[in-house]
mmCIF file of C-alpha atoms in Angstrom:
data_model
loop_
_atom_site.group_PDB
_atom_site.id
_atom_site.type_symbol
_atom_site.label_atom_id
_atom_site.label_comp_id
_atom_site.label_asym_id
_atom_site.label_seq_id
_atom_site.Cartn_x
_atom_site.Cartn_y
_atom_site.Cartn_z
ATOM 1 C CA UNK A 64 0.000 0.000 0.000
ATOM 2 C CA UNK A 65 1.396 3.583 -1.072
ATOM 3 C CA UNK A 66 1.747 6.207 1.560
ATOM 4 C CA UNK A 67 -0.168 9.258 1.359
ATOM 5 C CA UNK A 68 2.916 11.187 0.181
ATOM 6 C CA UNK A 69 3.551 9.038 -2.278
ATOM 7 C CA UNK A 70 -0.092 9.413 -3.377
ATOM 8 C CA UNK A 71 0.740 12.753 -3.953
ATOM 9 C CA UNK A 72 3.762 12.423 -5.771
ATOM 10 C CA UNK A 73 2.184 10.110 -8.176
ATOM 11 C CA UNK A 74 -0.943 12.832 -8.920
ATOM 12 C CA UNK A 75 -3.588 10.455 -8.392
ATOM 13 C CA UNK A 76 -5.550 13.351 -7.200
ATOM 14 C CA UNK A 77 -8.781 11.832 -6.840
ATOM 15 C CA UNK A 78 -7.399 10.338 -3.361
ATOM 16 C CA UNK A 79 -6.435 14.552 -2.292
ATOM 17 C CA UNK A 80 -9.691 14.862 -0.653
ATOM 18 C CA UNK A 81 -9.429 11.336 1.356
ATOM 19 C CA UNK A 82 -5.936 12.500 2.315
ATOM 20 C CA UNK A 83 -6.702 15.759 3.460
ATOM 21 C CA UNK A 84 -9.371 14.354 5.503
ATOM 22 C CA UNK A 85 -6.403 12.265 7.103
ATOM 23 C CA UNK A 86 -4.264 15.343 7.716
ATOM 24 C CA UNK A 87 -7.161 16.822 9.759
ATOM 25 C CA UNK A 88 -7.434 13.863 11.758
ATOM 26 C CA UNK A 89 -4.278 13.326 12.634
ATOM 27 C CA UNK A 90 -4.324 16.969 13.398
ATOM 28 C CA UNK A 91 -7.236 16.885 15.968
ATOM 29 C CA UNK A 92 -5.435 13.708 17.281
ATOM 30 C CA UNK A 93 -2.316 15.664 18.350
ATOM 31 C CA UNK A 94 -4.178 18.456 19.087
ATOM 32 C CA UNK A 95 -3.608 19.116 23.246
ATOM 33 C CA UNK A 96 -5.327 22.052 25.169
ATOM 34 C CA UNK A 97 -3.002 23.559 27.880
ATOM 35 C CA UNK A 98 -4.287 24.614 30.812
ATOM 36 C CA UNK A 99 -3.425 27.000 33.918
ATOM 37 C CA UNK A 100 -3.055 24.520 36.910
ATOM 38 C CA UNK A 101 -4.291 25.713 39.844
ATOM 39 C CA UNK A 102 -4.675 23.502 43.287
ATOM 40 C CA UNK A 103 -8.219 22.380 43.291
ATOM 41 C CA UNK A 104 -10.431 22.611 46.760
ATOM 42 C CA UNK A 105 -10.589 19.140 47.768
ATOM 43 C CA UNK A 106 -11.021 19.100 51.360
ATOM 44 C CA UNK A 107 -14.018 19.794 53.999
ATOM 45 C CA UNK A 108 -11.331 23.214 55.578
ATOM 46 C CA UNK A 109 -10.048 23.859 52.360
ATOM 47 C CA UNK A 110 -13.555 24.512 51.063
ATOM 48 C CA UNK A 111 -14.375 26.308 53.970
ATOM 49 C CA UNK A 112 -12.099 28.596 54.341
ATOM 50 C CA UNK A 113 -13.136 29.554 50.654
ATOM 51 C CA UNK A 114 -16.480 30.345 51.630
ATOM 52 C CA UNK A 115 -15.537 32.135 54.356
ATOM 53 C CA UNK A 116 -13.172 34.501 51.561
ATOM 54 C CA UNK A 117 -16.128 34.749 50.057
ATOM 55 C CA UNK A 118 -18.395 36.666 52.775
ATOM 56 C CA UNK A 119 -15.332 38.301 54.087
ATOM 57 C CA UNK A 120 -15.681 42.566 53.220
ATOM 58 C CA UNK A 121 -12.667 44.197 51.055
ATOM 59 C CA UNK A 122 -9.526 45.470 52.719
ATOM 60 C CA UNK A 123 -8.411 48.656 50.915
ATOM 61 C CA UNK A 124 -5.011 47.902 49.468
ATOM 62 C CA UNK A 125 -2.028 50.077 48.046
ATOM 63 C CA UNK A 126 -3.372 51.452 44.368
ATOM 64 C CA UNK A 127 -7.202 51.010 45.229
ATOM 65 C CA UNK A 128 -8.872 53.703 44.112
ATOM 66 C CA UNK A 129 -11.925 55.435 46.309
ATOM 67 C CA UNK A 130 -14.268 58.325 46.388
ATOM 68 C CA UNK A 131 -15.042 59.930 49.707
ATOM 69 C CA UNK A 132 -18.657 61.161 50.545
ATOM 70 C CA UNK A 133 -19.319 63.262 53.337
ATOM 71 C CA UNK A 134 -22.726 64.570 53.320
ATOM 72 C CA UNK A 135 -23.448 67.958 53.248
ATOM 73 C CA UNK A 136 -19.727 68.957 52.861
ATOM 74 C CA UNK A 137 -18.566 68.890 49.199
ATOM 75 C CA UNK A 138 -15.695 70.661 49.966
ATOM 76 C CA UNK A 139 -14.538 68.012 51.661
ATOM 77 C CA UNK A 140 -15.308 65.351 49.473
ATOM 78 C CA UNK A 141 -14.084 63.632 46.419
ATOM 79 C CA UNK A 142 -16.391 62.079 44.200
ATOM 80 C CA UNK A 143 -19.332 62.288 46.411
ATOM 81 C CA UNK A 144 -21.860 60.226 45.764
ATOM 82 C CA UNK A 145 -24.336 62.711 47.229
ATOM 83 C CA UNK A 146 -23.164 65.315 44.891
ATOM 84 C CA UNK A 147 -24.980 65.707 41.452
ATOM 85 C CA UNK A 148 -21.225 64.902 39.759
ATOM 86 C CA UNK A 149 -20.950 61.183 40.552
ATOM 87 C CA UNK A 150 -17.983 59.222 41.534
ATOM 88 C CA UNK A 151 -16.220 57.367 38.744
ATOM 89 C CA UNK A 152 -13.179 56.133 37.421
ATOM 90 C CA UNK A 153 -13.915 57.541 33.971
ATOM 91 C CA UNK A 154 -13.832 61.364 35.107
ATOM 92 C CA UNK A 155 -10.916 60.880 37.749
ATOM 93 C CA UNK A 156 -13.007 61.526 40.615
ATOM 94 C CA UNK A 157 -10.926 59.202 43.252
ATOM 95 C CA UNK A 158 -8.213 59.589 45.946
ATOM 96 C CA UNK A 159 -5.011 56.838 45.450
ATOM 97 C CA UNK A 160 -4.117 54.695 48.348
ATOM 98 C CA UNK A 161 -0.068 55.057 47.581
ATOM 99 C CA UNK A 162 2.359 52.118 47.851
ATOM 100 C CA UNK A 163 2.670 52.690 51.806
ATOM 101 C CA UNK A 164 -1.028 52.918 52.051
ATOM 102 C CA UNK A 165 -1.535 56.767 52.362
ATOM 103 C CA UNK A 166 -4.145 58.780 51.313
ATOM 104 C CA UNK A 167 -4.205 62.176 50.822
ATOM 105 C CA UNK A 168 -7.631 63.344 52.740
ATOM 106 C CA UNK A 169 -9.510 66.787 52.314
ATOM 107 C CA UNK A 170 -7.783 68.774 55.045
ATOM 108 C CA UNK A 171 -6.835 65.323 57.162
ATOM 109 C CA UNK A 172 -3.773 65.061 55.202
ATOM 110 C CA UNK A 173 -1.833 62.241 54.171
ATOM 111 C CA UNK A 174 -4.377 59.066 56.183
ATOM 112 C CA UNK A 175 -3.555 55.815 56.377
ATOM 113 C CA UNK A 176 -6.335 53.776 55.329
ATOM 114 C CA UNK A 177 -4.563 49.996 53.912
ATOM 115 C CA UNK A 178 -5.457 46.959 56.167
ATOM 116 C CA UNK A 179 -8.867 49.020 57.222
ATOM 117 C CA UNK A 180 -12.141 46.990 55.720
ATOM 118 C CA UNK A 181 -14.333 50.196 54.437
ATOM 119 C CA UNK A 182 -16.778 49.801 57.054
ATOM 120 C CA UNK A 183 -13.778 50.073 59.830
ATOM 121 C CA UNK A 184 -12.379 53.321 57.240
ATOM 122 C CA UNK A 185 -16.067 55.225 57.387
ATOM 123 C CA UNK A 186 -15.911 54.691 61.383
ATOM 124 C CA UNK A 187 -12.207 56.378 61.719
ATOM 125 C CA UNK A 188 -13.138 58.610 59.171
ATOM 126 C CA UNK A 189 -16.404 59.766 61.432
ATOM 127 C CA UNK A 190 -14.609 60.264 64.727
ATOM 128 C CA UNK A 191 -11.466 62.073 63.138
ATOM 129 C CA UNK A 192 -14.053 64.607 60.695
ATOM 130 C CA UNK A 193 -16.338 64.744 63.941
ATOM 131 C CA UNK A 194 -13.883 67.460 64.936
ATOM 132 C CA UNK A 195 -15.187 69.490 62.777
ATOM 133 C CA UNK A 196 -18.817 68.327 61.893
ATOM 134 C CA UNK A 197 -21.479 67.066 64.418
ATOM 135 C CA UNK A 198 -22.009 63.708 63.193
ATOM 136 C CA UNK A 199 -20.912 63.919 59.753
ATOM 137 C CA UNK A 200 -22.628 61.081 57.378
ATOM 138 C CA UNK A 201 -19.677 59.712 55.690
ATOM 139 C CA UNK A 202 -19.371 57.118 52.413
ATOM 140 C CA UNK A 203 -16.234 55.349 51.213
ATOM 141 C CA UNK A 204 -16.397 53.490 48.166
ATOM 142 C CA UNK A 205 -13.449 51.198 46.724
ATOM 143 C CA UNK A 206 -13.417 52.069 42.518
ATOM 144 C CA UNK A 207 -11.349 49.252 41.250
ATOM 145 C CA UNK A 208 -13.074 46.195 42.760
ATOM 146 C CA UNK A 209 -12.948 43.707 39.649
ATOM 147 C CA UNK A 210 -12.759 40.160 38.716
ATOM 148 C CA UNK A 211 -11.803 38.139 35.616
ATOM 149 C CA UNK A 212 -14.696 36.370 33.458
ATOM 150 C CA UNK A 213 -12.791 33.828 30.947
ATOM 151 C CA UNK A 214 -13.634 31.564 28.591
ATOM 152 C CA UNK A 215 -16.529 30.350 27.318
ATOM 153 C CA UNK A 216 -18.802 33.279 27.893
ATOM 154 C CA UNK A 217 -20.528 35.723 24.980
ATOM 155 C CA UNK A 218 -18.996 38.803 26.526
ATOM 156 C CA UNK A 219 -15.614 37.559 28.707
ATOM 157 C CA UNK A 220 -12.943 40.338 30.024
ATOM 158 C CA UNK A 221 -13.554 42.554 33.102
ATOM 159 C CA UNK A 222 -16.402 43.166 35.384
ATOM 160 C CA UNK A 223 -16.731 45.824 37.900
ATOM 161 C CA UNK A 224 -18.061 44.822 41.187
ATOM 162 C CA UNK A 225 -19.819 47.545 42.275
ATOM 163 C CA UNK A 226 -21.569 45.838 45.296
ATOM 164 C CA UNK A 227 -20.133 44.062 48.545
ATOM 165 C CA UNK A 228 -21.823 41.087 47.527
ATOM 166 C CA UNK A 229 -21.724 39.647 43.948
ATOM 167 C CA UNK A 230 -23.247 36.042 43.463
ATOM 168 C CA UNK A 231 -21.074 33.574 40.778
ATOM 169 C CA UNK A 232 -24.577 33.026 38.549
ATOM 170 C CA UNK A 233 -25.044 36.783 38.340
ATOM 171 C CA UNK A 234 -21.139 37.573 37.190
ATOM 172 C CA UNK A 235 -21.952 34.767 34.331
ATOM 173 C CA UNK A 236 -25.126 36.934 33.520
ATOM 174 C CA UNK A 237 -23.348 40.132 33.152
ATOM 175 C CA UNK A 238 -20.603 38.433 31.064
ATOM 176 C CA UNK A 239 -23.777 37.676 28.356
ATOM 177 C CA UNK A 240 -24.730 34.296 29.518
ATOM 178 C CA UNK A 241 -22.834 31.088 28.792
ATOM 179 C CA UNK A 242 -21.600 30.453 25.403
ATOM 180 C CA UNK A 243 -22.569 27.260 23.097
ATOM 181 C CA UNK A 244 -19.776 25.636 23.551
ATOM 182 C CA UNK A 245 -19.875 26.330 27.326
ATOM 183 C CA UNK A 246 -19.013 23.050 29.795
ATOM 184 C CA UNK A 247 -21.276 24.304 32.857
ATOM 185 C CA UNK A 248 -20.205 21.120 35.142
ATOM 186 C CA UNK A 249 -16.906 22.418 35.566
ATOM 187 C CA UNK A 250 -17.200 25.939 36.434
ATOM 188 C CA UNK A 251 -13.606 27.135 38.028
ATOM 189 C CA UNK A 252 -13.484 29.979 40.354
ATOM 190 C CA UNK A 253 -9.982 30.971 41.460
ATOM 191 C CA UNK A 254 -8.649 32.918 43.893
ATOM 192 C CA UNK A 255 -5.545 33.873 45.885
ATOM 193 C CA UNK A 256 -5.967 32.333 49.629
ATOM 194 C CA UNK A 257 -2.885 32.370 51.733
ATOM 195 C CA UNK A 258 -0.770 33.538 49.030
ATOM 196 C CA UNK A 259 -1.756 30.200 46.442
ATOM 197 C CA UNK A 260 -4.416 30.279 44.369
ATOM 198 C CA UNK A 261 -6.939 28.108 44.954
ATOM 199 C CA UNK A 262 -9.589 26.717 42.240
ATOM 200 C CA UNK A 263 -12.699 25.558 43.254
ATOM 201 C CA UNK A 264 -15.214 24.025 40.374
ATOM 202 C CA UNK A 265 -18.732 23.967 40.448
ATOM 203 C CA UNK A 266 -21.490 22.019 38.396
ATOM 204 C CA UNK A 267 -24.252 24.601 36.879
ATOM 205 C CA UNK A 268 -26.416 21.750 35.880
ATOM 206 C CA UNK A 269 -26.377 19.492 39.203
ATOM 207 C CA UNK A 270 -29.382 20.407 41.226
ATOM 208 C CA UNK A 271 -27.157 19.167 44.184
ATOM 209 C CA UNK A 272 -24.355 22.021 43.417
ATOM 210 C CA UNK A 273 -27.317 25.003 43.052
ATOM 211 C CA UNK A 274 -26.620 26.212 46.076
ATOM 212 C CA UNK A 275 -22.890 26.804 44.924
ATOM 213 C CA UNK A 276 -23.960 28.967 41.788
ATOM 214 C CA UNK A 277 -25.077 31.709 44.790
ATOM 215 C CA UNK A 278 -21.223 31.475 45.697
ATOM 216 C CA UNK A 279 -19.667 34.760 46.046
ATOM 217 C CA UNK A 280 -16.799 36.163 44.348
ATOM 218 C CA UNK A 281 -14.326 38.565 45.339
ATOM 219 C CA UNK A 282 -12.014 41.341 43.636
ATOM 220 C CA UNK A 283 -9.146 39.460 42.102
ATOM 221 C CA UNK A 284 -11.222 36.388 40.875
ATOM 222 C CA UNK A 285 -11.063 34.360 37.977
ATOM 223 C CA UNK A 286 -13.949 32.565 36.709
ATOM 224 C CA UNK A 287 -12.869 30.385 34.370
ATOM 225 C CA UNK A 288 -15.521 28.692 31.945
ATOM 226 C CA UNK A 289 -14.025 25.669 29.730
ATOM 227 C CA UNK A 290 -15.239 24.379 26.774
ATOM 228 C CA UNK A 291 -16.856 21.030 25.778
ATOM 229 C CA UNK A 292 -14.637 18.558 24.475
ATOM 230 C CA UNK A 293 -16.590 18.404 21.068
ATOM 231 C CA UNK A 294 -15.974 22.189 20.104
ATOM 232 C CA UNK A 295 -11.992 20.999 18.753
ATOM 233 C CA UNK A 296 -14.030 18.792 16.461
ATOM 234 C CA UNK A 297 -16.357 21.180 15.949
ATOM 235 C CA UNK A 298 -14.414 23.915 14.687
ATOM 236 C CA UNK A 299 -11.858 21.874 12.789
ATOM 237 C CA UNK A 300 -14.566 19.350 10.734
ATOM 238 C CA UNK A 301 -16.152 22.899 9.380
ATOM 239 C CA UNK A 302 -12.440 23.736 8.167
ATOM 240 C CA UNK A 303 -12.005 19.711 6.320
ATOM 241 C CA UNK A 304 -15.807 19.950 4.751
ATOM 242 C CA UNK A 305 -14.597 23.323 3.491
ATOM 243 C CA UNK A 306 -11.023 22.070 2.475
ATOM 244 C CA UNK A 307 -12.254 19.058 1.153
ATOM 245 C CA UNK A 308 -15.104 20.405 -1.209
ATOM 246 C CA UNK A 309 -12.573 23.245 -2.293
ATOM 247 C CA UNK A 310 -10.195 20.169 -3.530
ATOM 248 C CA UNK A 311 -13.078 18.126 -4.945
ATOM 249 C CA UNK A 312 -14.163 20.892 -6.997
ATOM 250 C CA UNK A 313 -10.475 21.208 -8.587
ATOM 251 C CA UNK A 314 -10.969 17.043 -9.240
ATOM 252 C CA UNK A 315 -13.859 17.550 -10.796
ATOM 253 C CA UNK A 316 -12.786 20.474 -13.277
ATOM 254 C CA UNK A 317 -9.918 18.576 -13.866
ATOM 255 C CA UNK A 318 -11.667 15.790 -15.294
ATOM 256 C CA UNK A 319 -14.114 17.733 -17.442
ATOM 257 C CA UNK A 320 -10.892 19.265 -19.052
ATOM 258 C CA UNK A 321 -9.119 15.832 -19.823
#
């Protein structure tokens, strides 16, 4: 039996289309997906401690960006959310917590406000403004609170959390929904825990896992959607039908001419 190259050398061309077939076959057979490996959440304390990340409230961090409200006093705010110019990243209404976690505050100066959760910020930031306003109503809101939606999603790329709690199933919803090619059993959400990052996988379609699509994600997040196993095959049969009926038309012209 004569190899496929030496099909080719000979011109029988009426075996190209059978061959090419063969190229894309061997082609999806050598065809490997590579993967990010992250440590998957295995254990009963592993997976709690990942819940509890999830309900935990944001610490304000070195390059966070936040607008302070105080009401009543828009000289002393910056992006004030009670003002009728709102606070946004867009029109650089925000205050820069620097590398050493300083913040340069309306008239308090340079503030250090890293390692504080926002609600513990608004309390300082009552009791050291209260020296100059009887109970001042004050608002802190952390800008730059984002995660990362990949994969097989219509719209994936970067969300803004604008809330202290966003659910897993509503992040997939504001990414456009899954995609077709979409595997919802194995859902990854990872995040940093301890200084590792930490993957844990949940099943969209198992009405034992539903309570897990109400999971909540944090800033820094990456929810990671796979793909099906058939959308290689997929993609690459459209590419042979299309190849192949390309080189079948050249046969057939071919043998009208002789």
């Amino acid at each position: 039996m004569k190899s496929l190259l030496q099909y080719l050398k000979c011109g029988l061309w009426y075996n190209l289309p059978l061959a090419m077939v063969f190229i894309a076959m061997a082609g999806l057979h050598s065809c490997k997906t590579q993967n990010v490996k992250y440590i998957p959440v295995k254990t009963f304390q592993d997976s709690l401690t990942f819940f509890r990340a999830s309900h935990s409230e944001h610490v304000i961090k070195p390059d966070d960006k936040i607008n302070l409200s105080i009401h009543g006093h828009e000289d002393l705010s910056v992006g004030s959310i009670y003002g009728i110019y709102n606070a946004n990243e867009v029109y650089g209404r925000w205050l820069l917590v620097d590398p050493e976690g300083m913040v340069a505050l309306p008239r308090l100066g340079q503030t250090s406000l890293a390692g504080y959760t926002v609600s513990e910020a608004e309390d300082s930031l009552r009791v050291w403004y209260g020296k100059w306003i009887v109970n001042p109503v004050v608002r802190l809101r952390v800008l730059n609170k984002q995660i990362s939606v990949l994969g097989e999603v219509k719209n994936p790329g970067i969300l803004n959390l604008e809330k202290e709690t966003n659910k897993l199933s509503e992040c997939i919803a504001r990414s456009g929904d899954f995609d077709f090619y979409a595997d919802k059993r194995k859902i990854q959400v990872v995040r940093m825990i301890n200084d590792t990052l930490k993957s844990f996988t949940v099943d969209f379609t198992s009405e034992e896992q539903s309570r897990f699509t109400g999971l909540s994600v944090k800033p820094g997040d990456i929810v990671y959607v796979p793909s099906r196993k058939g959308k290689v095959w997929d993609k690459r049969s459209g590419s042979i039908l299309t190849v192949t009926g390309v080189i079948t038309t050249i046969v057939v012209i071919t043998q009208l001419f002789k």
